Short mmCIF file of C-alpha atoms in Angstrom, two decimals:
data_model
loop_
_atom_site.label_atom_id
_atom_site.label_comp_id
_atom_site.label_asym_id
_atom_site.label_seq_id
_atom_site.Cartn_x
_atom_site.Cartn_y
_atom_site.Cartn_z
CA MET A 24 -7.12 10.12 34.37
CA LEU A 25 -6.75 6.85 32.47
CA SER A 26 -10.43 6.63 31.51
CA GLU A 27 -10.63 10.27 30.47
CA VAL A 28 -7.52 10.11 28.28
CA ASN A 29 -8.63 6.81 26.76
CA SER A 30 -11.98 8.34 25.80
CA VAL A 31 -10.16 11.11 23.88
CA VAL A 32 -7.85 8.64 22.16
CA ASN A 33 -10.75 6.36 21.23
CA PHE A 34 -12.75 9.28 19.82
CA ILE A 35 -9.85 10.55 17.70
CA SER A 36 -9.08 7.04 16.45
CA LYS A 37 -12.75 6.62 15.52
CA LEU A 38 -12.47 9.76 13.39
CA PHE A 39 -9.28 8.36 11.81
CA SER A 40 -10.84 4.94 11.16
CA HIS A 41 -13.22 6.46 8.63
CA ARG A 42 -10.32 7.87 6.65
CA ASN A 43 -7.52 6.25 4.68
CA VAL A 44 -5.06 5.86 7.55
CA GLU A 45 -2.90 2.75 7.75
CA LEU A 46 -3.75 0.62 10.77
CA GLU A 47 -0.13 0.67 11.99
CA THR A 48 0.01 4.47 11.79
CA MET A 49 -3.32 4.80 13.59
CA GLU A 50 -2.26 2.43 16.38
CA SER A 51 1.07 4.24 16.78
CA PHE A 52 -0.70 7.61 16.88
CA LYS A 53 -3.10 6.34 19.55
CA GLU A 54 -0.25 5.21 21.79
CA VAL A 55 1.77 8.39 21.31
CA LEU A 56 -1.28 10.61 21.83
CA ARG A 57 -2.17 8.69 25.00
CA GLU A 58 1.34 9.18 26.41
CA THR A 59 1.45 12.83 25.29
CA LEU A 60 -1.84 13.59 27.04
CA PHE A 61 -0.81 11.78 30.24
CA THR A 62 2.45 13.71 30.39
CA HIS A 63 0.77 17.03 29.62
CA TYR A 64 -2.00 16.58 32.20
CA GLU A 65 0.16 15.02 34.92
CA ASP A 66 0.56 18.14 37.07
CA HIS A 67 -2.77 19.66 36.01
CA TRP A 68 -5.23 17.02 37.18
CA PHE A 69 -7.38 17.88 40.19
CA PRO A 70 -10.15 15.31 40.83
CA ASP A 71 -11.41 17.28 43.85
CA LYS A 72 -11.62 20.47 41.77
CA PRO A 73 -12.41 19.25 38.24
CA PHE A 74 -12.68 22.71 36.67
CA LYS A 75 -9.27 23.80 37.95
CA GLY A 76 -6.90 23.58 34.99
CA SER A 77 -9.75 23.01 32.54
CA ALA A 78 -8.44 25.49 29.97
CA TYR A 79 -5.01 23.86 30.12
CA ARG A 80 -6.54 20.45 29.36
CA CYS A 81 -8.78 21.68 26.52
CA LEU A 82 -7.84 20.43 23.03
CA ARG A 83 -8.71 22.72 20.09
CA ILE A 84 -8.64 22.79 16.34
CA VAL A 85 -9.80 26.03 14.72
CA GLY A 86 -9.31 26.46 10.99
CA MET A 87 -5.64 25.89 10.26
CA GLN A 88 -4.63 26.07 13.95
CA ILE A 89 -4.32 22.65 15.51
CA ASP A 90 -3.57 21.89 19.14
CA PRO A 91 0.16 21.33 19.69
CA LEU A 92 -0.53 18.03 21.46
CA PHE A 93 -2.03 16.63 18.24
CA THR A 94 0.85 17.92 16.11
CA ARG A 95 3.44 16.59 18.57
CA ALA A 96 1.89 13.13 18.54
CA GLY A 97 1.47 13.26 14.77
CA ALA A 98 5.10 14.23 14.19
CA MET A 99 6.27 11.30 16.29
CA VAL A 100 4.49 8.85 13.98
CA GLY A 101 5.14 10.64 10.69
CA LEU A 102 1.87 12.58 10.28
CA SER A 103 2.34 16.19 9.28
CA LYS A 104 0.16 19.08 10.43
CA SER A 105 -1.48 19.22 7.01
CA GLU A 106 -2.25 15.48 7.13
CA LEU A 107 -3.79 15.86 10.59
CA LEU A 108 -5.90 18.77 9.35
CA GLU A 109 -7.25 16.52 6.58
CA LEU A 110 -8.08 13.76 9.08
CA LEU A 111 -9.75 15.86 11.76
CA PRO A 112 -12.66 18.31 11.72
CA ARG A 113 -11.75 21.93 10.96
CA GLU A 114 -13.34 23.06 14.22
CA LEU A 115 -13.14 20.73 17.19
CA THR A 116 -13.04 21.31 20.93
CA ILE A 117 -12.48 18.55 23.47
CA TRP A 118 -12.76 19.32 27.17
CA VAL A 119 -10.87 16.81 29.29
CA ASP A 120 -11.83 17.10 32.94
CA PRO A 121 -11.82 14.63 35.83
CA LYS A 122 -14.89 12.41 35.44
CA GLU A 123 -16.10 14.11 32.24
CA VAL A 124 -14.89 14.41 28.68
CA SER A 125 -17.00 16.39 26.21
CA TYR A 126 -16.57 17.57 22.65
CA ARG A 127 -18.04 20.06 20.22
CA ILE A 128 -17.64 20.08 16.47
CA GLY A 129 -18.09 23.56 15.04
CA GLU A 130 -18.23 26.77 17.03
CA GLU A 131 -21.99 26.56 17.46
CA GLY A 132 -22.42 22.79 17.46
CA SER A 133 -24.04 20.72 20.16
CA ILE A 134 -21.85 19.45 22.97
CA GLY A 135 -21.49 15.69 23.11
CA VAL A 136 -20.23 13.61 26.02
CA LEU A 137 -17.49 11.04 25.45
CA PHE A 138 -17.05 9.98 29.07
CA ASP A 139 -19.38 10.64 31.97
CA GLY A 140 -17.38 9.42 34.96
CA THR A 141 -19.03 6.03 35.24
CA ASN A 142 -16.39 4.14 33.26
CA ASN A 143 -19.03 3.80 30.57
CA PHE A 144 -17.62 5.37 27.45
CA VAL A 145 -20.13 6.99 25.17
CA THR A 146 -19.59 5.28 21.86
CA ILE A 147 -20.44 6.28 18.33
CA GLU A 148 -22.60 3.45 17.06
CA GLN A 149 -24.32 2.94 13.74
CA ASP A 150 -27.74 2.22 15.23
CA SER A 151 -27.93 5.44 17.23
CA LEU A 152 -29.15 7.60 14.36
CA CYS A 153 -32.36 9.46 15.03
CA THR A 154 -35.08 9.78 12.44
CA SER A 155 -36.18 13.23 13.57
CA LYS A 156 -35.30 16.27 11.49
CA ILE A 157 -33.25 17.83 14.31
CA LYS A 158 -30.20 15.76 15.11
CA SER A 159 -27.74 16.03 17.94
CA CYS A 160 -24.07 16.71 17.29
CA LYS A 161 -23.33 13.02 17.91
CA GLU A 162 -25.98 11.93 15.43
CA GLN A 163 -24.73 14.37 12.81
CA LEU A 164 -21.17 13.13 13.30
CA ILE A 165 -22.27 9.53 12.89
CA GLN A 166 -24.16 10.33 9.70
CA CYS A 167 -21.18 12.20 8.25
CA LEU A 168 -18.72 9.45 9.22
CA GLN A 169 -20.92 6.86 7.54
CA SER A 170 -20.98 8.76 4.27
CA PRO A 171 -18.38 7.79 1.67
CA ALA A 172 -14.97 9.24 2.49
CA SER A 173 -14.03 12.22 0.44
CA HIS A 174 -11.32 14.84 0.51
CA SER A 175 -13.63 17.26 2.29
CA ASN A 176 -15.13 14.84 4.83
CA SER A 177 -13.61 16.57 7.86
CA GLU A 178 -14.87 19.92 6.56
CA ALA A 179 -18.29 18.38 6.07
CA ILE A 180 -18.32 17.18 9.69
CA ALA A 181 -17.67 20.69 10.94
CA ALA A 182 -20.21 22.20 8.53
CA VAL A 183 -22.95 19.77 9.53
CA ALA A 184 -22.41 20.36 13.25
CA SER A 185 -22.20 24.14 13.11
#
């Protein structure tokens, strides 16, 4: 479970790093989110049956509704729900299963893999942009994150991926 939870925390902190979040706040949020996820998943982790409990482990943000695990971790470090909504995409789904962590930005966006069970985390790197006209969700996210930060950057991420 350690690798799967760390992939979620790293992904969320990568989204935060492209925003105006103080380093201390971001580091505190990462630690609290990590602990929150471990505690939440503790009795709902079945490596022999990875899809069992999948809905329980799914993290969602849809419009103004944000997953309670994010808001709980945010509250513990002084980030309000509205601040979290500004920092994260408006539509985000993260599936956290044994040996696989995937995400989707937007309701009709591509599904990207954050962790594939090999202890090799899928990272968001600058040189992974594709020059083709059709870009994957990951490539669209990278492009959006590299654009200058603006008030609507998280909305732009969701719009690009949907």
